[in-house]
Amino acid sequence: MPVKTFRPLTPSTRYITYADFSDITKARPEKWLTEIRKRTGGRYMYVRVTARGIGGGHNQQIRLVDFKRKKHGIEATVKAIEYDPRRTARLALLEYQDGEKTYIIAPSGLQVGAKLLSGPTAPPELGNCLPLRTVPVGLPIHNLELIPGHGAQMVRTAGGAATLMSRDEGYAQIRLPSGEIRRINENCYATIGQVGNTEHENVVLGKAGRSRHLGIRPINRGVSRNPVDHPNGGGAGKSKSGGGWQQLTSPWGLLAKGYRTREKKKHSNRFILVRRDGRPMKNP
């Protein structure tokens, strides 16, 4: 997917870049595979704001993506590559031999008309979904399950790909895109290939209006507010930019830089072999 740039005739077009959508083959989604997305404005049932900076935005529909691929042994044909406004990756519309249609995340290089399979007997080819125990070592994979049968939870963003490093004692060692090395049950399913739309990281919004179209409202910095409004507010001019005695915090006093939020004795620590920063995990 190439990225489209513009001549700098206005301040916004100087930096703005768009996806050219040349990989999209179908404009409108399947009606029975979508749901209405209800806007919350960052508020929950008691109308209090729990997520700041959310509101407005263009109307969007939720695409119902099949992350489990339970139709084992039934061949499916790729009918179209579609756009999903709520994720960075593209979607592939599959039609099975029995007439059922589903969406999956489209891997890079998948073409309309390709034949896909899922299940333990599926060959390790692009777009096929099979358990980690049958995936050849060294292949790029995505749509990884954490618990067998729960559906894919990891490596679903544009350009993402994990690598199967080895298998031992019923577990597979997976190198995730973050650099973390993790043990995952070899009965968990994964899809062969890298997630498509790899050029998404080069897209630049370029102007405030595109953020508003996405439902992102502006939030000013804490250091620019008054002391009554934020712990970092106040001071004679720009005097609290992180230096000196004061540490930058959230509006509720939680440290914003360098504060570890992961529980030290989290139950899943025993599955992490190497952290994303390259350090070995110290399991209790």
PDB file of C-alpha atoms in Angstrom:
ATOM      1  CA  MET A   1       0.000   0.000   0.000  1.00  0.00           C
ATOM      2  CA  PRO A   2       1.829   3.148  -1.171  1.00  0.00           C
ATOM      3  CA  VAL A   3       1.400   6.404   0.721  1.00  0.00           C
ATOM      4  CA  LYS A   4       0.080   9.470  -1.086  1.00  0.00           C
ATOM      5  CA  THR A   5       1.761  12.842  -0.487  1.00  0.00           C
ATOM      6  CA  PHE A   6       0.790  16.343  -1.612  1.00  0.00           C
ATOM      7  CA  ARG A   7       2.427  19.562  -2.749  1.00  0.00           C
ATOM      8  CA  PRO A   8       2.730  22.011   0.196  1.00  0.00           C
ATOM      9  CA  LEU A   9       0.168  24.503  -1.093  1.00  0.00           C
ATOM     10  CA  THR A  10      -1.372  24.883   2.398  1.00  0.00           C
ATOM     11  CA  PRO A  11       0.067  24.374   5.891  1.00  0.00           C
ATOM     12  CA  SER A  12      -1.832  21.091   6.324  1.00  0.00           C
ATOM     13  CA  THR A  13      -0.832  19.558   2.991  1.00  0.00           C
ATOM     14  CA  ARG A  14       2.842  20.214   3.720  1.00  0.00           C
ATOM     15  CA  TYR A  15       3.034  17.183   6.009  1.00  0.00           C
ATOM     16  CA  ILE A  16      -0.218  15.270   5.439  1.00  0.00           C
ATOM     17  CA  THR A  17      -0.031  11.775   3.960  1.00  0.00           C
ATOM     18  CA  TYR A  18      -2.857   9.412   3.024  1.00  0.00           C
ATOM     19  CA  ALA A  19      -3.082   5.747   2.203  1.00  0.00           C
ATOM     20  CA  ASP A  20      -3.945   5.437  -1.482  1.00  0.00           C
ATOM     21  CA  PHE A  21      -6.281   2.468  -0.801  1.00  0.00           C
ATOM     22  CA  SER A  22      -5.142   0.753  -3.990  1.00  0.00           C
ATOM     23  CA  ASP A  23      -5.397  -2.616  -2.221  1.00  0.00           C
ATOM     24  CA  ILE A  24      -9.117  -2.175  -1.481  1.00  0.00           C
ATOM     25  CA  THR A  25     -11.309  -4.174  -3.884  1.00  0.00           C
ATOM     26  CA  LYS A  26     -14.757  -3.660  -2.307  1.00  0.00           C
ATOM     27  CA  ALA A  27     -16.177  -0.334  -1.099  1.00  0.00           C
ATOM     28  CA  ARG A  28     -19.041  -1.324   1.200  1.00  0.00           C
ATOM     29  CA  PRO A  29     -19.018  -4.006   3.917  1.00  0.00           C
ATOM     30  CA  GLU A  30     -21.296  -7.006   4.170  1.00  0.00           C
ATOM     31  CA  LYS A  31     -24.387  -5.740   6.006  1.00  0.00           C
ATOM     32  CA  TRP A  32     -24.897  -8.905   8.107  1.00  0.00           C
ATOM     33  CA  LEU A  33     -21.244  -8.804   9.231  1.00  0.00           C
ATOM     34  CA  THR A  34     -21.478  -5.338  10.787  1.00  0.00           C
ATOM     35  CA  GLU A  35     -22.898  -3.753  13.926  1.00  0.00           C
ATOM     36  CA  ILE A  36     -23.719  -0.165  14.817  1.00  0.00           C
ATOM     37  CA  ARG A  37     -21.037   1.475  16.928  1.00  0.00           C
ATOM     38  CA  LYS A  38     -22.594   3.509  19.707  1.00  0.00           C
ATOM     39  CA  ARG A  39     -20.552   6.539  20.716  1.00  0.00           C
ATOM     40  CA  THR A  40     -19.903   6.960  24.437  1.00  0.00           C
ATOM     41  CA  GLY A  41     -17.882  10.170  24.525  1.00  0.00           C
ATOM     42  CA  GLY A  42     -15.601   8.489  27.057  1.00  0.00           C
ATOM     43  CA  ARG A  43     -18.448   8.188  29.577  1.00  0.00           C
ATOM     44  CA  TYR A  44     -19.898   5.140  31.305  1.00  0.00           C
ATOM     45  CA  MET A  45     -23.367   4.357  32.685  1.00  0.00           C
ATOM     46  CA  TYR A  46     -23.311   7.148  35.301  1.00  0.00           C
ATOM     47  CA  VAL A  47     -22.339   9.738  32.643  1.00  0.00           C
ATOM     48  CA  ARG A  48     -18.968  10.421  34.252  1.00  0.00           C
ATOM     49  CA  VAL A  49     -15.927  10.782  32.018  1.00  0.00           C
ATOM     50  CA  THR A  50     -13.605   7.793  32.441  1.00  0.00           C
ATOM     51  CA  ALA A  51     -11.545   8.263  29.252  1.00  0.00           C
ATOM     52  CA  ARG A  52     -10.560  11.833  28.461  1.00  0.00           C
ATOM     53  CA  GLY A  53     -10.226  13.248  24.964  1.00  0.00           C
ATOM     54  CA  ILE A  54     -12.936  11.142  23.329  1.00  0.00           C
ATOM     55  CA  GLY A  55     -15.871  12.590  21.441  1.00  0.00           C
ATOM     56  CA  GLY A  56     -17.326  13.325  18.016  1.00  0.00           C
ATOM     57  CA  GLY A  57     -15.857  11.649  14.998  1.00  0.00           C
ATOM     58  CA  HIS A  58     -17.246  10.169  11.823  1.00  0.00           C
ATOM     59  CA  ASN A  59     -19.897   7.462  11.994  1.00  0.00           C
ATOM     60  CA  GLN A  60     -18.358   3.993  11.968  1.00  0.00           C
ATOM     61  CA  GLN A  61     -19.607   0.434  11.809  1.00  0.00           C
ATOM     62  CA  ILE A  62     -18.106  -2.463  13.731  1.00  0.00           C
ATOM     63  CA  ARG A  63     -16.935  -5.288  11.477  1.00  0.00           C
ATOM     64  CA  LEU A  64     -17.445  -8.725  13.019  1.00  0.00           C
ATOM     65  CA  VAL A  65     -14.071 -10.405  12.532  1.00  0.00           C
ATOM     66  CA  ASP A  66     -13.649 -14.159  12.930  1.00  0.00           C
ATOM     67  CA  PHE A  67     -10.652 -14.564  15.243  1.00  0.00           C
ATOM     68  CA  LYS A  68     -11.290 -18.266  15.978  1.00  0.00           C
ATOM     69  CA  ARG A  69     -11.414 -19.785  12.443  1.00  0.00           C
ATOM     70  CA  LYS A  70     -13.367 -22.816  13.707  1.00  0.00           C
ATOM     71  CA  LYS A  71     -14.478 -24.127  10.292  1.00  0.00           C
ATOM     72  CA  HIS A  72     -11.670 -26.668  10.101  1.00  0.00           C
ATOM     73  CA  GLY A  73     -11.059 -28.525   6.873  1.00  0.00           C
ATOM     74  CA  ILE A  74     -13.532 -26.416   4.839  1.00  0.00           C
ATOM     75  CA  GLU A  75     -11.929 -24.481   2.028  1.00  0.00           C
ATOM     76  CA  ALA A  76     -12.644 -20.745   1.827  1.00  0.00           C
ATOM     77  CA  THR A  77     -12.158 -18.345  -1.074  1.00  0.00           C
ATOM     78  CA  VAL A  78     -11.009 -14.740  -0.656  1.00  0.00           C
ATOM     79  CA  LYS A  79     -13.760 -12.643  -2.235  1.00  0.00           C
ATOM     80  CA  ALA A  80     -12.527  -9.116  -1.418  1.00  0.00           C
ATOM     81  CA  ILE A  81     -10.064  -6.970   0.526  1.00  0.00           C
ATOM     82  CA  GLU A  82     -11.913  -4.321   2.522  1.00  0.00           C
ATOM     83  CA  TYR A  83     -11.225  -1.279   4.686  1.00  0.00           C
ATOM     84  CA  ASP A  84     -11.958  -1.269   8.409  1.00  0.00           C
ATOM     85  CA  PRO A  85     -12.256   2.214   9.985  1.00  0.00           C
ATOM     86  CA  ARG A  86     -11.625   0.871  13.500  1.00  0.00           C
ATOM     87  CA  ARG A  87      -8.317  -0.914  12.900  1.00  0.00           C
ATOM     88  CA  THR A  88      -5.075  -0.307  11.044  1.00  0.00           C
ATOM     89  CA  ALA A  89      -5.094  -3.612   9.145  1.00  0.00           C
ATOM     90  CA  ARG A  90      -7.220  -4.519   6.144  1.00  0.00           C
ATOM     91  CA  LEU A  91      -9.903  -7.204   6.202  1.00  0.00           C
ATOM     92  CA  ALA A  92     -10.321 -10.135   3.852  1.00  0.00           C
ATOM     93  CA  LEU A  93     -13.843 -11.355   3.086  1.00  0.00           C
ATOM     94  CA  LEU A  94     -13.933 -15.166   2.976  1.00  0.00           C
ATOM     95  CA  GLU A  95     -16.690 -17.305   1.478  1.00  0.00           C
ATOM     96  CA  TYR A  96     -16.728 -20.973   2.517  1.00  0.00           C
ATOM     97  CA  GLN A  97     -17.944 -23.806   0.361  1.00  0.00           C
ATOM     98  CA  ASP A  98     -21.184 -23.962   2.342  1.00  0.00           C
ATOM     99  CA  GLY A  99     -21.922 -20.308   1.503  1.00  0.00           C
ATOM    100  CA  GLU A 100     -21.028 -18.742   4.872  1.00  0.00           C
ATOM    101  CA  LYS A 101     -19.061 -15.500   4.757  1.00  0.00           C
ATOM    102  CA  THR A 102     -16.677 -14.187   7.417  1.00  0.00           C
ATOM    103  CA  TYR A 103     -14.041 -11.517   7.868  1.00  0.00           C
ATOM    104  CA  ILE A 104     -10.415 -12.179   8.793  1.00  0.00           C
ATOM    105  CA  ILE A 105      -7.440  -9.837   9.101  1.00  0.00           C
ATOM    106  CA  ALA A 106      -5.761  -9.765   5.696  1.00  0.00           C
ATOM    107  CA  PRO A 107      -2.088 -10.827   5.701  1.00  0.00           C
ATOM    108  CA  SER A 108       0.414  -9.103   3.446  1.00  0.00           C
ATOM    109  CA  GLY A 109       0.365 -10.527  -0.082  1.00  0.00           C
ATOM    110  CA  LEU A 110      -3.083 -12.135   0.109  1.00  0.00           C
ATOM    111  CA  GLN A 111      -4.905 -11.805  -3.217  1.00  0.00           C
ATOM    112  CA  VAL A 112      -8.548 -12.068  -4.212  1.00  0.00           C
ATOM    113  CA  GLY A 113      -9.326 -15.601  -5.334  1.00  0.00           C
ATOM    114  CA  ALA A 114      -6.855 -17.304  -2.985  1.00  0.00           C
ATOM    115  CA  LYS A 115      -7.940 -20.529  -1.269  1.00  0.00           C
ATOM    116  CA  LEU A 116      -7.526 -20.709   2.525  1.00  0.00           C
ATOM    117  CA  LEU A 117      -7.869 -23.499   5.076  1.00  0.00           C
ATOM    118  CA  SER A 118      -7.838 -23.777   8.845  1.00  0.00           C
ATOM    119  CA  GLY A 119      -7.283 -26.691  11.191  1.00  0.00           C
ATOM    120  CA  PRO A 120      -4.500 -29.115  12.205  1.00  0.00           C
ATOM    121  CA  THR A 121      -4.239 -30.550   8.689  1.00  0.00           C
ATOM    122  CA  ALA A 122      -3.990 -27.200   6.896  1.00  0.00           C
ATOM    123  CA  PRO A 123      -0.690 -26.633   5.047  1.00  0.00           C
ATOM    124  CA  PRO A 124       1.558 -23.856   6.435  1.00  0.00           C
ATOM    125  CA  GLU A 125       0.782 -21.391   3.645  1.00  0.00           C
ATOM    126  CA  LEU A 126      -0.080 -17.692   3.626  1.00  0.00           C
ATOM    127  CA  GLY A 127      -3.403 -16.996   5.348  1.00  0.00           C
ATOM    128  CA  ASN A 128      -3.960 -20.519   6.665  1.00  0.00           C
ATOM    129  CA  CYS A 129      -4.727 -20.932  10.371  1.00  0.00           C
ATOM    130  CA  LEU A 130      -3.209 -23.887  12.215  1.00  0.00           C
ATOM    131  CA  PRO A 131      -1.998 -24.819  15.718  1.00  0.00           C
ATOM    132  CA  LEU A 132       1.523 -23.842  16.758  1.00  0.00           C
ATOM    133  CA  ARG A 133       2.514 -27.510  17.037  1.00  0.00           C
ATOM    134  CA  THR A 134       2.255 -27.874  13.251  1.00  0.00           C
ATOM    135  CA  VAL A 135       3.789 -24.515  12.242  1.00  0.00           C
ATOM    136  CA  PRO A 136       7.360 -24.835  10.896  1.00  0.00           C
ATOM    137  CA  VAL A 137       9.993 -23.101  13.017  1.00  0.00           C
ATOM    138  CA  GLY A 138      11.047 -19.695  11.704  1.00  0.00           C
ATOM    139  CA  LEU A 139       7.840 -18.767   9.868  1.00  0.00           C
ATOM    140  CA  PRO A 140       6.250 -15.332  10.461  1.00  0.00           C
ATOM    141  CA  ILE A 141       2.837 -15.622  12.118  1.00  0.00           C
ATOM    142  CA  HIS A 142       0.087 -13.329  13.370  1.00  0.00           C
ATOM    143  CA  ASN A 143      -3.366 -13.588  15.011  1.00  0.00           C
ATOM    144  CA  LEU A 144      -1.947 -15.499  17.976  1.00  0.00           C
ATOM    145  CA  GLU A 145      -4.088 -17.095  20.658  1.00  0.00           C
ATOM    146  CA  LEU A 146      -3.021 -16.843  24.297  1.00  0.00           C
ATOM    147  CA  ILE A 147      -5.399 -19.558  25.542  1.00  0.00           C
ATOM    148  CA  PRO A 148      -6.514 -22.442  23.287  1.00  0.00           C
ATOM    149  CA  GLY A 149      -9.979 -21.783  21.888  1.00  0.00           C
ATOM    150  CA  HIS A 150     -10.239 -18.156  23.076  1.00  0.00           C
ATOM    151  CA  GLY A 151      -9.522 -16.623  19.679  1.00  0.00           C
ATOM    152  CA  ALA A 152      -6.621 -14.486  18.479  1.00  0.00           C
ATOM    153  CA  GLN A 153      -5.499 -11.763  20.881  1.00  0.00           C
ATOM    154  CA  MET A 154      -1.956 -10.795  19.852  1.00  0.00           C
ATOM    155  CA  VAL A 155      -0.199  -9.493  16.713  1.00  0.00           C
ATOM    156  CA  ARG A 156      -3.230  -8.054  14.937  1.00  0.00           C
ATOM    157  CA  THR A 157      -2.040  -4.560  13.989  1.00  0.00           C
ATOM    158  CA  ALA A 158      -0.835  -3.439  10.556  1.00  0.00           C
ATOM    159  CA  GLY A 159       2.610  -4.769   9.649  1.00  0.00           C
ATOM    160  CA  GLY A 160       2.820  -6.967  12.746  1.00  0.00           C
ATOM    161  CA  ALA A 161       4.487 -10.381  12.675  1.00  0.00           C
ATOM    162  CA  ALA A 162       5.757 -12.767  15.341  1.00  0.00           C
ATOM    163  CA  THR A 163       8.271 -15.569  14.831  1.00  0.00           C
ATOM    164  CA  LEU A 164       8.076 -19.152  16.051  1.00  0.00           C
ATOM    165  CA  MET A 165      11.523 -19.853  17.539  1.00  0.00           C
ATOM    166  CA  SER A 166      11.217 -23.351  19.020  1.00  0.00           C
ATOM    167  CA  ARG A 167       8.939 -25.889  20.745  1.00  0.00           C
ATOM    168  CA  ASP A 168       9.547 -27.715  24.007  1.00  0.00           C
ATOM    169  CA  GLU A 169       7.437 -29.550  26.588  1.00  0.00           C
ATOM    170  CA  GLY A 170       4.087 -28.604  25.065  1.00  0.00           C
ATOM    171  CA  TYR A 171       4.936 -24.922  24.654  1.00  0.00           C
ATOM    172  CA  ALA A 172       6.149 -22.839  21.736  1.00  0.00           C
ATOM    173  CA  GLN A 173       8.594 -19.975  22.173  1.00  0.00           C
ATOM    174  CA  ILE A 174       7.390 -16.937  20.242  1.00  0.00           C
ATOM    175  CA  ARG A 175       9.279 -13.726  19.560  1.00  0.00           C
ATOM    176  CA  LEU A 176       6.670 -10.951  19.504  1.00  0.00           C
ATOM    177  CA  PRO A 177       6.999  -7.716  17.480  1.00  0.00           C
ATOM    178  CA  SER A 178       7.948  -5.864  20.694  1.00  0.00           C
ATOM    179  CA  GLY A 179      10.992  -8.104  21.136  1.00  0.00           C
ATOM    180  CA  GLU A 180       9.446 -10.036  24.024  1.00  0.00           C
ATOM    181  CA  ILE A 181       9.968 -13.801  23.978  1.00  0.00           C
ATOM    182  CA  ARG A 182       6.994 -15.671  25.405  1.00  0.00           C
ATOM    183  CA  ARG A 183       5.944 -19.283  25.927  1.00  0.00           C
ATOM    184  CA  ILE A 184       2.537 -20.137  24.455  1.00  0.00           C
ATOM    185  CA  ASN A 185       0.654 -23.420  24.536  1.00  0.00           C
ATOM    186  CA  GLU A 186       1.357 -25.271  21.291  1.00  0.00           C
ATOM    187  CA  ASN A 187      -2.370 -26.024  20.889  1.00  0.00           C
ATOM    188  CA  CYS A 188      -3.045 -22.302  20.365  1.00  0.00           C
ATOM    189  CA  TYR A 189      -3.822 -21.312  16.788  1.00  0.00           C
ATOM    190  CA  ALA A 190      -1.991 -18.770  14.673  1.00  0.00           C
ATOM    191  CA  THR A 191      -2.218 -17.525  11.091  1.00  0.00           C
ATOM    192  CA  ILE A 192       0.709 -17.768   8.683  1.00  0.00           C
ATOM    193  CA  GLY A 193       2.164 -14.521   7.347  1.00  0.00           C
ATOM    194  CA  GLN A 194       2.599 -10.879   8.263  1.00  0.00           C
ATOM    195  CA  VAL A 195      -0.357  -8.556   8.798  1.00  0.00           C
ATOM    196  CA  GLY A 196      -0.955  -6.424   5.710  1.00  0.00           C
ATOM    197  CA  ASN A 197      -1.052  -2.646   5.244  1.00  0.00           C
ATOM    198  CA  THR A 198       2.621  -2.460   6.215  1.00  0.00           C
ATOM    199  CA  GLU A 199       2.930   1.202   5.129  1.00  0.00           C
ATOM    200  CA  HIS A 200       0.485   2.385   7.759  1.00  0.00           C
ATOM    201  CA  GLU A 201       3.312   3.607   9.989  1.00  0.00           C
ATOM    202  CA  ASN A 202       4.152   6.226   7.330  1.00  0.00           C
ATOM    203  CA  VAL A 203       0.695   7.829   7.422  1.00  0.00           C
ATOM    204  CA  VAL A 204       0.778  11.341   8.963  1.00  0.00           C
ATOM    205  CA  LEU A 205      -2.479  13.019  10.040  1.00  0.00           C
ATOM    206  CA  GLY A 206      -1.051  16.452   9.241  1.00  0.00           C
ATOM    207  CA  LYS A 207      -3.877  18.546  10.644  1.00  0.00           C
ATOM    208  CA  ALA A 208      -6.126  18.685  13.688  1.00  0.00           C
ATOM    209  CA  GLY A 209      -9.246  17.951  11.674  1.00  0.00           C
ATOM    210  CA  ARG A 210      -8.191  14.400  10.902  1.00  0.00           C
ATOM    211  CA  SER A 211      -7.896  13.694  14.635  1.00  0.00           C
ATOM    212  CA  ARG A 212     -11.412  15.019  15.132  1.00  0.00           C
ATOM    213  CA  HIS A 213     -12.678  12.746  12.351  1.00  0.00           C
ATOM    214  CA  LEU A 214     -11.237   9.821  14.320  1.00  0.00           C
ATOM    215  CA  GLY A 215     -13.072  10.902  17.475  1.00  0.00           C
ATOM    216  CA  ILE A 216      -9.967  12.306  19.226  1.00  0.00           C
ATOM    217  CA  ARG A 217     -10.548  15.610  21.016  1.00  0.00           C
ATOM    218  CA  PRO A 218      -7.690  17.976  21.944  1.00  0.00           C
ATOM    219  CA  ILE A 219      -6.216  17.915  25.456  1.00  0.00           C
ATOM    220  CA  ASN A 220      -3.839  20.630  26.661  1.00  0.00           C
ATOM    221  CA  ARG A 221      -0.728  19.898  28.715  1.00  0.00           C
ATOM    222  CA  GLY A 222      -0.843  19.701  32.474  1.00  0.00           C
ATOM    223  CA  VAL A 223       2.045  22.196  32.868  1.00  0.00           C
ATOM    224  CA  SER A 224      -0.005  24.819  31.012  1.00  0.00           C
ATOM    225  CA  ARG A 225      -2.910  24.639  33.475  1.00  0.00           C
ATOM    226  CA  ASN A 226      -3.549  26.239  36.839  1.00  0.00           C
ATOM    227  CA  PRO A 227      -2.608  24.443  40.086  1.00  0.00           C
ATOM    228  CA  VAL A 228      -6.284  23.868  40.858  1.00  0.00           C
ATOM    229  CA  ASP A 229      -6.712  21.926  37.611  1.00  0.00           C
ATOM    230  CA  HIS A 230      -3.590  19.736  37.518  1.00  0.00           C
ATOM    231  CA  PRO A 231      -0.730  18.704  39.831  1.00  0.00           C
ATOM    232  CA  ASN A 232       1.787  20.034  37.294  1.00  0.00           C
ATOM    233  CA  GLY A 233       0.003  23.367  36.859  1.00  0.00           C
ATOM    234  CA  GLY A 234       1.101  26.803  37.992  1.00  0.00           C
ATOM    235  CA  GLY A 235       4.546  28.350  38.217  1.00  0.00           C
ATOM    236  CA  ALA A 236       6.086  31.458  36.697  1.00  0.00           C
ATOM    237  CA  GLY A 237       6.095  30.564  33.031  1.00  0.00           C
ATOM    238  CA  LYS A 238       7.378  27.256  31.666  1.00  0.00           C
ATOM    239  CA  SER A 239       9.085  26.068  34.837  1.00  0.00           C
ATOM    240  CA  LYS A 240       7.811  22.509  35.189  1.00  0.00           C
ATOM    241  CA  SER A 241       8.890  20.676  32.075  1.00  0.00           C
ATOM    242  CA  GLY A 242      10.162  17.646  33.944  1.00  0.00           C
ATOM    243  CA  GLY A 243      13.356  19.070  35.420  1.00  0.00           C
ATOM    244  CA  GLY A 244      13.989  20.033  38.999  1.00  0.00           C
ATOM    245  CA  TRP A 245      12.112  18.670  41.974  1.00  0.00           C
ATOM    246  CA  GLN A 246       8.727  17.990  40.398  1.00  0.00           C
ATOM    247  CA  GLN A 247       7.873  14.769  38.583  1.00  0.00           C
ATOM    248  CA  LEU A 248       5.290  14.781  35.826  1.00  0.00           C
ATOM    249  CA  THR A 249       2.088  13.047  36.871  1.00  0.00           C
ATOM    250  CA  SER A 250      -1.422  12.314  35.697  1.00  0.00           C
ATOM    251  CA  PRO A 251      -4.303  14.526  36.924  1.00  0.00           C
ATOM    252  CA  TRP A 252      -4.713  12.058  39.806  1.00  0.00           C
ATOM    253  CA  GLY A 253      -1.069  12.030  40.870  1.00  0.00           C
ATOM    254  CA  LEU A 254       0.108   8.826  39.160  1.00  0.00           C
ATOM    255  CA  LEU A 255       3.685   9.161  37.901  1.00  0.00           C
ATOM    256  CA  ALA A 256       3.783   9.623  34.135  1.00  0.00           C
ATOM    257  CA  LYS A 257       7.411   8.715  33.388  1.00  0.00           C
ATOM    258  CA  GLY A 258       9.363   5.682  34.528  1.00  0.00           C
ATOM    259  CA  TYR A 259       6.662   4.275  36.805  1.00  0.00           C
ATOM    260  CA  ARG A 260       6.108   0.539  36.303  1.00  0.00           C
ATOM    261  CA  THR A 261       2.431  -0.373  36.285  1.00  0.00           C
ATOM    262  CA  ARG A 262       2.709  -4.146  35.779  1.00  0.00           C
ATOM    263  CA  GLU A 263       2.052  -6.259  38.849  1.00  0.00           C
ATOM    264  CA  LYS A 264       5.252  -7.851  40.145  1.00  0.00           C
ATOM    265  CA  LYS A 265       3.579 -11.204  40.820  1.00  0.00           C
ATOM    266  CA  LYS A 266       1.281 -11.363  37.837  1.00  0.00           C
ATOM    267  CA  HIS A 267       0.341 -14.956  37.009  1.00  0.00           C
ATOM    268  CA  SER A 268       1.435 -14.686  33.373  1.00  0.00           C
ATOM    269  CA  ASN A 269       5.016 -13.686  34.289  1.00  0.00           C
ATOM    270  CA  ARG A 270       5.986 -17.362  34.234  1.00  0.00           C
ATOM    271  CA  PHE A 271       5.345 -17.472  30.481  1.00  0.00           C
ATOM    272  CA  ILE A 272       7.647 -14.516  29.684  1.00  0.00           C
ATOM    273  CA  LEU A 273      11.255 -15.538  29.072  1.00  0.00           C
ATOM    274  CA  VAL A 274      12.724 -12.238  27.815  1.00  0.00           C
ATOM    275  CA  ARG A 275      11.211  -8.804  28.297  1.00  0.00           C
ATOM    276  CA  ARG A 276      10.681  -6.378  25.472  1.00  0.00           C
ATOM    277  CA  ASP A 277      13.742  -4.389  26.604  1.00  0.00           C
ATOM    278  CA  GLY A 278      15.961  -7.483  26.239  1.00  0.00           C
ATOM    279  CA  ARG A 279      16.320  -8.307  29.922  1.00  0.00           C
ATOM    280  CA  PRO A 280      15.505 -11.840  31.123  1.00  0.00           C
ATOM    281  CA  MET A 281      12.340 -12.141  33.164  1.00  0.00           C
ATOM    282  CA  LYS A 282      12.844 -12.855  36.862  1.00  0.00           C
ATOM    283  CA  ASN A 283      10.014 -15.174  37.842  1.00  0.00           C
ATOM    284  CA  PRO A 284       9.192 -15.545  41.539  1.00  0.00           C
TER     285      PRO A 284
END
